[in-house]
Coordinates of N, CA and C in Angstrom, one line a residue:
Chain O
X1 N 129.5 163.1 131.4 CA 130.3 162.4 130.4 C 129.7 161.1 130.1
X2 N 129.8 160.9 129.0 CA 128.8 159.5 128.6 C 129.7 158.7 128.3
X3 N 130.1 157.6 128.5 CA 131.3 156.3 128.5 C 130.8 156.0 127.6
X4 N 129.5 155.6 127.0 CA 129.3 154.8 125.8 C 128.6 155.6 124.9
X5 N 129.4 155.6 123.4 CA 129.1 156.4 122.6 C 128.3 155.3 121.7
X6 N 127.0 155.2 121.3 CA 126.2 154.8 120.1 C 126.2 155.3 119.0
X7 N 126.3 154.8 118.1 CA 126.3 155.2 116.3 C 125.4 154.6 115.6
X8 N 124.8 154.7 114.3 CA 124.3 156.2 114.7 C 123.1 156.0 115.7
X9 N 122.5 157.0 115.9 CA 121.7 157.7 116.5 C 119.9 156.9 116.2
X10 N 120.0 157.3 114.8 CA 119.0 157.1 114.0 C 118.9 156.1 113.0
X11 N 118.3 155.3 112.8 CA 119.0 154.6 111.2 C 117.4 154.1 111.1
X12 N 117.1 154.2 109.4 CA 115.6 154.3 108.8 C 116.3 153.0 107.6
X13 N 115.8 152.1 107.4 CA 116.6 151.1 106.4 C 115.2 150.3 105.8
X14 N 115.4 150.0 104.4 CA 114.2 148.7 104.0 C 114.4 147.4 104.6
X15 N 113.0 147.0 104.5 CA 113.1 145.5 104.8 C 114.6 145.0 103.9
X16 N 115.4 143.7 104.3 CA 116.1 142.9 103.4 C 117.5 143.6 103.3
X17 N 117.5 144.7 103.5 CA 118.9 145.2 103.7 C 119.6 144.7 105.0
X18 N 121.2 144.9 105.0 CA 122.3 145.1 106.3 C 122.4 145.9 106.8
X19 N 122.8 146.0 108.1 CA 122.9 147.2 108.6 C 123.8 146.5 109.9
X20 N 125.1 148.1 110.3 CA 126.4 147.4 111.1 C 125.4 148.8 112.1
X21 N 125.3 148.8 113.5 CA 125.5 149.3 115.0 C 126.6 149.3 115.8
X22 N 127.1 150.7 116.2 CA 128.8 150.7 117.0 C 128.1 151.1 118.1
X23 N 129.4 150.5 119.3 CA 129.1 151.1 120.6 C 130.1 151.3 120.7
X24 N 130.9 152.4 121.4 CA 132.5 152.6 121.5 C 132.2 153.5 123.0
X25 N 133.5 153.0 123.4 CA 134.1 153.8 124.4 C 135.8 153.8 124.7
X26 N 136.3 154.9 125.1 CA 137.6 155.3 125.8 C 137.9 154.2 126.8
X27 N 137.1 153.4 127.5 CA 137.2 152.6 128.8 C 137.0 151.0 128.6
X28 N 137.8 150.6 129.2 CA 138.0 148.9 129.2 C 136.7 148.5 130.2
X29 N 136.2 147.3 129.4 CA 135.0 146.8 130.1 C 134.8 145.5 130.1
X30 N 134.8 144.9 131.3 CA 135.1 143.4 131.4 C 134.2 142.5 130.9
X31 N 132.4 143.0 130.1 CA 131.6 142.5 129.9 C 130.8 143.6 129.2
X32 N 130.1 143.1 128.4 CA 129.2 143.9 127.6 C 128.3 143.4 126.9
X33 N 127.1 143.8 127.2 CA 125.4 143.3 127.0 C 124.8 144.6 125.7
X34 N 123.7 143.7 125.1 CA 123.2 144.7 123.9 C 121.7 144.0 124.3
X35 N 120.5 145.0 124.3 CA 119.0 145.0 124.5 C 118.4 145.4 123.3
X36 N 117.1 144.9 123.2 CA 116.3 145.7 122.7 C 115.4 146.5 123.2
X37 N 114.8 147.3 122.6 CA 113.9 148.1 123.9 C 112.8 148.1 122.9
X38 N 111.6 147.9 122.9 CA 110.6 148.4 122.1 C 109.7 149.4 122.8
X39 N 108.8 150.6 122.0 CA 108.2 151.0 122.4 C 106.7 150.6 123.7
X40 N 107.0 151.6 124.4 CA 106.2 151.0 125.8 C 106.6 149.7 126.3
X41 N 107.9 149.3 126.2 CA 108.4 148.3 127.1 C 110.0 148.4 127.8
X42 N 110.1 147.5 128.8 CA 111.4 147.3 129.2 C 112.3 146.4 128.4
X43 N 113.8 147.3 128.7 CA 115.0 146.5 127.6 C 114.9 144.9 127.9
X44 N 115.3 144.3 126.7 CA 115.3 143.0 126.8 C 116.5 142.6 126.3
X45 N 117.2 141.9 127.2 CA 119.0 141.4 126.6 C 118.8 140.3 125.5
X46 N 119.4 140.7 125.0 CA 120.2 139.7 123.6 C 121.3 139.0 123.9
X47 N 122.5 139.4 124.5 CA 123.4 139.0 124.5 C 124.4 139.7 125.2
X48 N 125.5 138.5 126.0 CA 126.3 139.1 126.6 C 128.1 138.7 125.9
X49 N 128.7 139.5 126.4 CA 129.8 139.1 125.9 C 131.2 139.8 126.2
X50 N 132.0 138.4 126.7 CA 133.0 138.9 128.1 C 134.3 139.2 127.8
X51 N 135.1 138.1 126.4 CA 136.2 137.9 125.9 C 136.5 138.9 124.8
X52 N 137.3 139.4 124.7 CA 138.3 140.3 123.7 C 138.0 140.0 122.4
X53 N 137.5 140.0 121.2 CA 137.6 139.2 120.2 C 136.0 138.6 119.7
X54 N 135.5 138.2 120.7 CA 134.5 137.3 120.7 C 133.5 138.0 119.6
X55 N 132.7 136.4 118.8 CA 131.8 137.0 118.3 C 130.9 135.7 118.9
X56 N 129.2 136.2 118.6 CA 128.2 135.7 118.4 C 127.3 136.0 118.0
X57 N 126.1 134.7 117.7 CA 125.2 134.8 116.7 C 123.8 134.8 117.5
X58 N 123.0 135.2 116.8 CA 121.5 135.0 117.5 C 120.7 135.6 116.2
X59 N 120.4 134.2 115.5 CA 119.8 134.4 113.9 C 120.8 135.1 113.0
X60 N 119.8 136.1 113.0 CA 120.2 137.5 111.9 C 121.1 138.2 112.5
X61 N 121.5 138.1 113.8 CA 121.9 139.0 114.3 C 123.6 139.1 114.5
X62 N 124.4 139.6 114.3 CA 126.4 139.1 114.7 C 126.4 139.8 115.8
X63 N 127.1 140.0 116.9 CA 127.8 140.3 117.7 C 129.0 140.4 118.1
X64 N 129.8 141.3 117.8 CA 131.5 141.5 118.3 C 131.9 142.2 119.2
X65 N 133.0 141.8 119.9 CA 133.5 142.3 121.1 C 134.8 142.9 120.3
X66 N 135.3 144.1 120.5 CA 136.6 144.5 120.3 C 137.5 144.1 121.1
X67 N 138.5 143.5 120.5 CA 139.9 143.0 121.1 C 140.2 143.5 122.6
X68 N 140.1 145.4 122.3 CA 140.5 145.9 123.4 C 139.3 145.9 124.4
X69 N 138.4 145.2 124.3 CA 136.9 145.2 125.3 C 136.6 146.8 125.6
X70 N 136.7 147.7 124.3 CA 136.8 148.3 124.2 C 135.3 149.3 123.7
X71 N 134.6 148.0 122.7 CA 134.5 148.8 121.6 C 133.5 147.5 120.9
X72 N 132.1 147.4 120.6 CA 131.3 146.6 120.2 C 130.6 146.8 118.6
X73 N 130.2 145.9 118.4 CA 129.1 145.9 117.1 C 128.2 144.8 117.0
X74 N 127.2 145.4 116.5 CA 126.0 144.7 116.0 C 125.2 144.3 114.3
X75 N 125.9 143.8 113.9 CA 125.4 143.4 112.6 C 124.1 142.4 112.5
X76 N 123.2 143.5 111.7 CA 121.7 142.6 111.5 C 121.5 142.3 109.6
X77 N 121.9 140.9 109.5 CA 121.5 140.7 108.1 C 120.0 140.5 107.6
X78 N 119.8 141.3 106.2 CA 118.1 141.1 105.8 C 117.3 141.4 106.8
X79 N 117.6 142.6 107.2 CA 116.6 143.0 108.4 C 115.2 143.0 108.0
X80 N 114.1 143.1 109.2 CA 112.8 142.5 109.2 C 112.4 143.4 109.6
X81 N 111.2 143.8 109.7 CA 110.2 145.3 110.5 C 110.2 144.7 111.6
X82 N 110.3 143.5 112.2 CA 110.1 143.2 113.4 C 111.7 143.3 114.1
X83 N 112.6 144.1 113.4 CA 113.8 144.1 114.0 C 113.6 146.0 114.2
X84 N 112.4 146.9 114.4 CA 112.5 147.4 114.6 C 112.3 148.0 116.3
X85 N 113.6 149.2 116.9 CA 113.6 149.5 118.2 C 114.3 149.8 118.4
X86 N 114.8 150.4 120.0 CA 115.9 151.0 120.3 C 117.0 150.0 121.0
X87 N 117.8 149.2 120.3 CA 119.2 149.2 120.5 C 120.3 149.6 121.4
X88 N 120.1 149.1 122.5 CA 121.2 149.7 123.9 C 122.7 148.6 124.3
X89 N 123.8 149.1 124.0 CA 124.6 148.8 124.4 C 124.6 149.0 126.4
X90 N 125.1 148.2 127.0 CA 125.6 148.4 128.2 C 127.1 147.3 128.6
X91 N 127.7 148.7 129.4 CA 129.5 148.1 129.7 C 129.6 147.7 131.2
X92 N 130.1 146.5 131.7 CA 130.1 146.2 133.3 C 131.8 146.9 133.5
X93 N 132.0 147.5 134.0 CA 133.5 148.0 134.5 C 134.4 147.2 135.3
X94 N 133.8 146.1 136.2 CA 134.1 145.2 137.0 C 133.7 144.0 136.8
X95 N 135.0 142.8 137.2 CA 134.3 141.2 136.7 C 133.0 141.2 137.4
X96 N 132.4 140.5 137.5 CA 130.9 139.8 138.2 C 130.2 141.1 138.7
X97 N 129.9 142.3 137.8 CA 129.1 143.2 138.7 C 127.7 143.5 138.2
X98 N 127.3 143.6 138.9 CA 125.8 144.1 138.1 C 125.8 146.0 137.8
X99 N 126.9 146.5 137.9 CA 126.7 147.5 137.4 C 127.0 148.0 136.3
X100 N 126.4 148.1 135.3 CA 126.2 148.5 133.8 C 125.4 149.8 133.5
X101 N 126.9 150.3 132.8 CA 126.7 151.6 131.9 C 126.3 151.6 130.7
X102 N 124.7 152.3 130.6 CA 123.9 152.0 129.3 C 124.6 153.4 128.5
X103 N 124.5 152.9 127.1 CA 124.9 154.0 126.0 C 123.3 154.3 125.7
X104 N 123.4 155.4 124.8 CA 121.8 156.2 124.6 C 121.1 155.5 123.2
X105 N 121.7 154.6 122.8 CA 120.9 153.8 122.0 C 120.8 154.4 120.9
X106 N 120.5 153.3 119.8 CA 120.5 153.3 118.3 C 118.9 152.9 118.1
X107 N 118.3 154.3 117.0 CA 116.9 153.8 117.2 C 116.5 153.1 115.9
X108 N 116.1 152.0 115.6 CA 116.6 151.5 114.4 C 114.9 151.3 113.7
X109 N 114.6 151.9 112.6 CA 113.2 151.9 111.7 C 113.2 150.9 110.3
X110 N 112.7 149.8 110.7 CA 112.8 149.1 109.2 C 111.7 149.4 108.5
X111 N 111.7 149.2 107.5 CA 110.5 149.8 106.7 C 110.0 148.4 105.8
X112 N 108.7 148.3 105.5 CA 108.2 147.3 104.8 C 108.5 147.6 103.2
Chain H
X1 N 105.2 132.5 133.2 CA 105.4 132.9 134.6 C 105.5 134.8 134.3
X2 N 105.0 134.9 135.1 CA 104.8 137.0 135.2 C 106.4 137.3 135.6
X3 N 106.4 138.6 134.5 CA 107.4 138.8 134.5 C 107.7 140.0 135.8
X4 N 108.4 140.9 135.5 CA 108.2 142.1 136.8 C 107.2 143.2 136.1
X5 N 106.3 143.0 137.4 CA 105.4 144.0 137.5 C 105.4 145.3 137.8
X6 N 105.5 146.6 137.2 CA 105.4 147.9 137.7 C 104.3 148.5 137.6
X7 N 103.7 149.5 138.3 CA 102.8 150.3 138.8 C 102.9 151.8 139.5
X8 N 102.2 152.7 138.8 CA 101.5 152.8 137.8 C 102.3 152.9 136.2
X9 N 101.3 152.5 135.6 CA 102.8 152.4 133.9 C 102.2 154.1 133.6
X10 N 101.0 154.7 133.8 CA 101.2 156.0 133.9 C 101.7 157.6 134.9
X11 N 101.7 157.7 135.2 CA 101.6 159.0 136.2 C 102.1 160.7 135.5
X12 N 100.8 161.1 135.8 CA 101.1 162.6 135.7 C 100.4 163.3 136.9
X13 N 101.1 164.2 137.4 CA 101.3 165.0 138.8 C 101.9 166.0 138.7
X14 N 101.5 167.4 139.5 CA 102.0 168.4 139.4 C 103.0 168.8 140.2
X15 N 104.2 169.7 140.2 CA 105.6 169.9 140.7 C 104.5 170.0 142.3
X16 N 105.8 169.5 143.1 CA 105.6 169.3 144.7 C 104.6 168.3 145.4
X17 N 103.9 167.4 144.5 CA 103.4 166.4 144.8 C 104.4 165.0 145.0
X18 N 103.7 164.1 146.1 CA 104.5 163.2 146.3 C 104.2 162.0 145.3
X19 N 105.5 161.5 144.6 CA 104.7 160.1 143.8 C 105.4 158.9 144.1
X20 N 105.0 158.0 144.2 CA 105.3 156.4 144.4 C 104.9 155.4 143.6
X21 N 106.0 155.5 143.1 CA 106.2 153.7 142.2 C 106.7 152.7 142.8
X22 N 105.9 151.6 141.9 CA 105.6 150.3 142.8 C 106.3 149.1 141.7
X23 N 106.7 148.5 142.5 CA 107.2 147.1 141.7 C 107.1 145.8 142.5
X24 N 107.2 144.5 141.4 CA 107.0 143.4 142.2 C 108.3 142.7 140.7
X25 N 109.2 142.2 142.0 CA 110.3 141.0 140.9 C 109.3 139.8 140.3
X26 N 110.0 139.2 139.8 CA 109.9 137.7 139.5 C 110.4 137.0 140.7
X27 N 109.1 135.9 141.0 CA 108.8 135.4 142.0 C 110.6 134.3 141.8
X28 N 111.2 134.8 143.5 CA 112.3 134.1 143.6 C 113.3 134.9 143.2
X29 N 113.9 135.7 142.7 CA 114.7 136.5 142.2 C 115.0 137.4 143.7
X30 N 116.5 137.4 143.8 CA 116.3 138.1 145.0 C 117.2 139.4 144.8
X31 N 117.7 139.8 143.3 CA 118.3 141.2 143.8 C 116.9 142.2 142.4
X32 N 116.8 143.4 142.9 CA 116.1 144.4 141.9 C 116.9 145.7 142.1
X33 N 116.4 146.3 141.0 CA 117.4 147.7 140.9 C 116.1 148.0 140.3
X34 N 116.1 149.8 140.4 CA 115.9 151.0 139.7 C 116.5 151.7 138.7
X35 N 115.9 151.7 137.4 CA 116.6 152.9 136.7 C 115.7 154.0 136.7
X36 N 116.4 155.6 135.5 CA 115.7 156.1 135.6 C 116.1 156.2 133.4
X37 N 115.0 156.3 133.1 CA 115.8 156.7 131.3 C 115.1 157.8 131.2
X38 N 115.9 158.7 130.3 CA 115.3 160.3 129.7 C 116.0 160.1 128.3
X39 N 115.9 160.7 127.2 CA 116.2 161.1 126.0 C 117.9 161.6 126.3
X40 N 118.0 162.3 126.8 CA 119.0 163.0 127.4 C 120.5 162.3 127.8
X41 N 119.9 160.9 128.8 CA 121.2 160.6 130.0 C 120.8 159.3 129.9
X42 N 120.1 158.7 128.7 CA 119.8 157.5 128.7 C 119.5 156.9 129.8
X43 N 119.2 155.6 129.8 CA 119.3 154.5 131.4 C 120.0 154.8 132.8
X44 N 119.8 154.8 133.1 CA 120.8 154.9 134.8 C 120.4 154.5 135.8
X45 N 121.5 153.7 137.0 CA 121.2 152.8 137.7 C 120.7 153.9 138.5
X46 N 119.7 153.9 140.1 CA 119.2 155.1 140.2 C 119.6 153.8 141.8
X47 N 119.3 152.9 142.1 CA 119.5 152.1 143.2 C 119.3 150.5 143.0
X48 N 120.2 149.8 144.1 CA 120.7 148.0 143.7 C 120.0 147.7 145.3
X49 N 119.0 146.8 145.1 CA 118.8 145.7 146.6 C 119.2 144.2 146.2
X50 N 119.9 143.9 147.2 CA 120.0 142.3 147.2 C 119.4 142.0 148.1
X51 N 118.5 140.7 148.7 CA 117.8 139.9 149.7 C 117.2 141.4 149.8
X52 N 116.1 142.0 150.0 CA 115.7 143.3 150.4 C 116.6 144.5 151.0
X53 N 117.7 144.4 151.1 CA 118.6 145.2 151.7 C 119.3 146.2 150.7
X54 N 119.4 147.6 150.6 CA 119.7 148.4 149.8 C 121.3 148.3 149.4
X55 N 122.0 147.8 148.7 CA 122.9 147.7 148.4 C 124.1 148.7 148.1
X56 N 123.4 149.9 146.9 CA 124.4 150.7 146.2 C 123.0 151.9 146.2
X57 N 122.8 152.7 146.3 CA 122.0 153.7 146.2 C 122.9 155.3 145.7
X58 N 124.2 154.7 145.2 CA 125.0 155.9 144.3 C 124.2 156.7 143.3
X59 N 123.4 155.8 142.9 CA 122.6 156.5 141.6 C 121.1 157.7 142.1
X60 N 121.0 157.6 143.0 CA 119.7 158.4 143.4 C 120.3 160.0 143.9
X61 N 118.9 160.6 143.0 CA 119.8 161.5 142.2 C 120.0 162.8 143.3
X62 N 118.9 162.5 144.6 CA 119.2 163.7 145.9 C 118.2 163.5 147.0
X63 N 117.9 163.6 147.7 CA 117.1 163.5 149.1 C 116.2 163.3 148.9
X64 N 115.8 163.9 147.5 CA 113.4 164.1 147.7 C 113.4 162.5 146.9
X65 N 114.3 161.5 146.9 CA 114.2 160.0 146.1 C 114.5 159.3 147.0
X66 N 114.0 158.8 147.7 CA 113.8 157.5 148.0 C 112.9 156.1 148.0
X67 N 113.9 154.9 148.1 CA 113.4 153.5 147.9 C 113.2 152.4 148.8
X68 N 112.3 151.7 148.9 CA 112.3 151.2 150.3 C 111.9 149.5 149.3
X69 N 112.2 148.2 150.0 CA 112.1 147.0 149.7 C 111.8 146.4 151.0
X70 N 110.4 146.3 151.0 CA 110.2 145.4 152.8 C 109.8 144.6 152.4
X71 N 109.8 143.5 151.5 CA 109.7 142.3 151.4 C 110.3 141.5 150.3
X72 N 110.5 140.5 149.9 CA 110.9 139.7 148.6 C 109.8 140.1 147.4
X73 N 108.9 140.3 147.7 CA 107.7 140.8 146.2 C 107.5 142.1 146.3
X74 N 107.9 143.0 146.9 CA 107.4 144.5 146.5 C 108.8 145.8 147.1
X75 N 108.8 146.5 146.3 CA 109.6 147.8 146.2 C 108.7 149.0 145.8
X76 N 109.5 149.9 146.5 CA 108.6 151.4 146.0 C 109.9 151.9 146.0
X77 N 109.3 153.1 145.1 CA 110.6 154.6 144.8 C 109.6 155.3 144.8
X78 N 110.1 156.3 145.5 CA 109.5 157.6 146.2 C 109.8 159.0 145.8
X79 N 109.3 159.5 145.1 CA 109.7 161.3 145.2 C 108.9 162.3 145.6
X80 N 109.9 163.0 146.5 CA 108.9 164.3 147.5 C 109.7 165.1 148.0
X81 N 109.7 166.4 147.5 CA 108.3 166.6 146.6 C 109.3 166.8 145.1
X82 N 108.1 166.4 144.1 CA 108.8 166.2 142.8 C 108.8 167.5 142.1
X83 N 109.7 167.2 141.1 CA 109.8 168.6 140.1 C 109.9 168.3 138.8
X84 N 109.6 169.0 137.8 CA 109.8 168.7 136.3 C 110.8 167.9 136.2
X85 N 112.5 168.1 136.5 CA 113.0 167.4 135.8 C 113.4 166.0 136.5
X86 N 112.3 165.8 137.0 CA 111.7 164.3 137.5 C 111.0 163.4 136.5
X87 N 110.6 164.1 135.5 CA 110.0 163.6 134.7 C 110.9 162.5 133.8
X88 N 110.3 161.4 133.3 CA 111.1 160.3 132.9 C 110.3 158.7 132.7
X89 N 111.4 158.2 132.2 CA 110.8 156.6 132.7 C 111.3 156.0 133.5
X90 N 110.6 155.7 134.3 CA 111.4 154.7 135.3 C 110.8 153.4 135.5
X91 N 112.3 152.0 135.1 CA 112.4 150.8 135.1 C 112.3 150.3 136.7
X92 N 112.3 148.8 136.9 CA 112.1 148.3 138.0 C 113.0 146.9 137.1
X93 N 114.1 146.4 137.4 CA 114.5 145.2 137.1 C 114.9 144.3 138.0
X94 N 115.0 142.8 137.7 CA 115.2 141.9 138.7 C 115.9 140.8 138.0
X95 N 116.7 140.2 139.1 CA 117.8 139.3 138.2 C 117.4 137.9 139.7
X96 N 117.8 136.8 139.2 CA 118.0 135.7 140.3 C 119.0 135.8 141.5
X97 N 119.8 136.5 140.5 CA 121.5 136.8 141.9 C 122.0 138.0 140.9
X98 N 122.9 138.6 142.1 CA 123.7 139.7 141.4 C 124.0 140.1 139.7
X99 N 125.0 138.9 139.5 CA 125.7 138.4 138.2 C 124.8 137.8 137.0
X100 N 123.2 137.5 137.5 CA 122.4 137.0 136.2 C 121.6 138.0 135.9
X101 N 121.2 137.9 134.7 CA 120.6 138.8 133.4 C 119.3 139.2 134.2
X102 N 119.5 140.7 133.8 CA 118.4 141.3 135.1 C 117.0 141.6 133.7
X103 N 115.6 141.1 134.6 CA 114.4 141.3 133.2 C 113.9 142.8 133.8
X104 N 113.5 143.2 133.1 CA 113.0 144.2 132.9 C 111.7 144.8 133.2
X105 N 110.9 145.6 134.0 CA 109.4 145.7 133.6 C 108.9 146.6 132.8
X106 N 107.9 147.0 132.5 CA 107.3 147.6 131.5 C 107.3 149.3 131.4
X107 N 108.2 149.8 132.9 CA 108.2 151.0 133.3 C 107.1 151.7 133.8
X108 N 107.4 153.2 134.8 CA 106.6 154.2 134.8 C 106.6 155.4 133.8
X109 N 105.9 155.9 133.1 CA 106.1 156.6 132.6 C 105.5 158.2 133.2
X110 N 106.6 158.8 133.9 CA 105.9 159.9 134.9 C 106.2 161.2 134.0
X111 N 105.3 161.6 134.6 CA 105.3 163.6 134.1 C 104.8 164.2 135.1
X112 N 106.1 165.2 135.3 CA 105.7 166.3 136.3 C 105.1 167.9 135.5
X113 N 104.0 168.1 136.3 CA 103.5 169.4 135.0 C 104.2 170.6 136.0

């Protein structure tokens, strides 16, 4: 059973366009991280995020927490080729844990 | 400053050979974990050390996997004897303490023929 469901899957977009990334799950999660992964490398965190509600920024990038710590998103404005890669949500189930459930990632293709 | 080092970033070996991956944290970081990622089951914690001591080893997936940490700079994961659907990438990450943002290494990229 996979706790973290990624949407989509796949996404091929031009340079300069928006583009929204969901991570959802059925399960409450006291904290929630988003990576990038690029080919032939290890994830690299972007951002974490603990409160109900919460947003933040990192450039181009929005990050939201669903109310119910439920349920995330990733908005990238005017995307760049260098915003291209795989996209991993991960959920901690417990305050202060280091154990995090990765979703199967959004593989994201910007095109010049 | 080097980030975490893993070794070998290749490996291909045939079913029932023994293979060992190698990792080294970021110097000072005292907890590292194992994943394993496939197309399939995404990321998964596979084993947690804090100070070298094995912490959570829930994630290892059955007897022919094991991980050993005998010092603060080096870890191995062990499979024996391996089988196809051993095949995968496997991470080596390391954080300062439990609770801080664990980096990542470059992975192994194994194939069992």
């Amino acid at each position: 059973t996979q706790l973290l469901e990624q949407s989509p899957q796949f996404l091929s977009i031009q340079e300069g366009e928006n583009l929204t990334v969901y991570c959802n799950s059925s399960s409450v999660f006291s904290s929630l991280q988003w990576y990038r992964q690029e080919p032939g490398e290890g994830p690299v965190l972007l951002v974490t995020v603990v409160t109900g509600g919460e947003v933040k920024k990192l450039k181009r990038l929005t990050f939201q927490f669903g109310d119910a710590r439920k349920d995330s998103s990733l908005h990238i404005t005017a995307a760049q080729t260098g915003d291209t890669g795989l996209y991993l949500c991960a959920g901690a189930r417990g305050s202060g844990t280091y154990k995090y459930i990765f979703g199967t990632g959004t593989r994201l293709k910007v095109l010049a | 400053d080097a980030g975490v080092i893993q070794s070998p970033r290749h490996e291909v070996t045939e079913m029932g050979q023994e293979v060992t991956l190698r990792c080294k944290p970021i110097s000072g970081h005292n907890s590292l974990f194992w994943y394993r990622q496939t197309m399939m089951r995404g990321l998964e914690l596979l084993i947690y050390f804090n100070n070298n001591v094995p912490i959570d080893d829930s994630g290892m997936p059955e007897d022919r996997f094991s991980a050993k940490m005998p010092n603060a700079s080096f870890s191995t994961l062990k499979i024996q004897p391996s089988e196809p659907r051993d095949s995968a990438v496997y991470f080596c990450a390391s954080s300062s303490s439990e609770n801080q943002p664990q980096h990542f290494g470059d992975g192994t990229r194994l194939s069992i023929l």
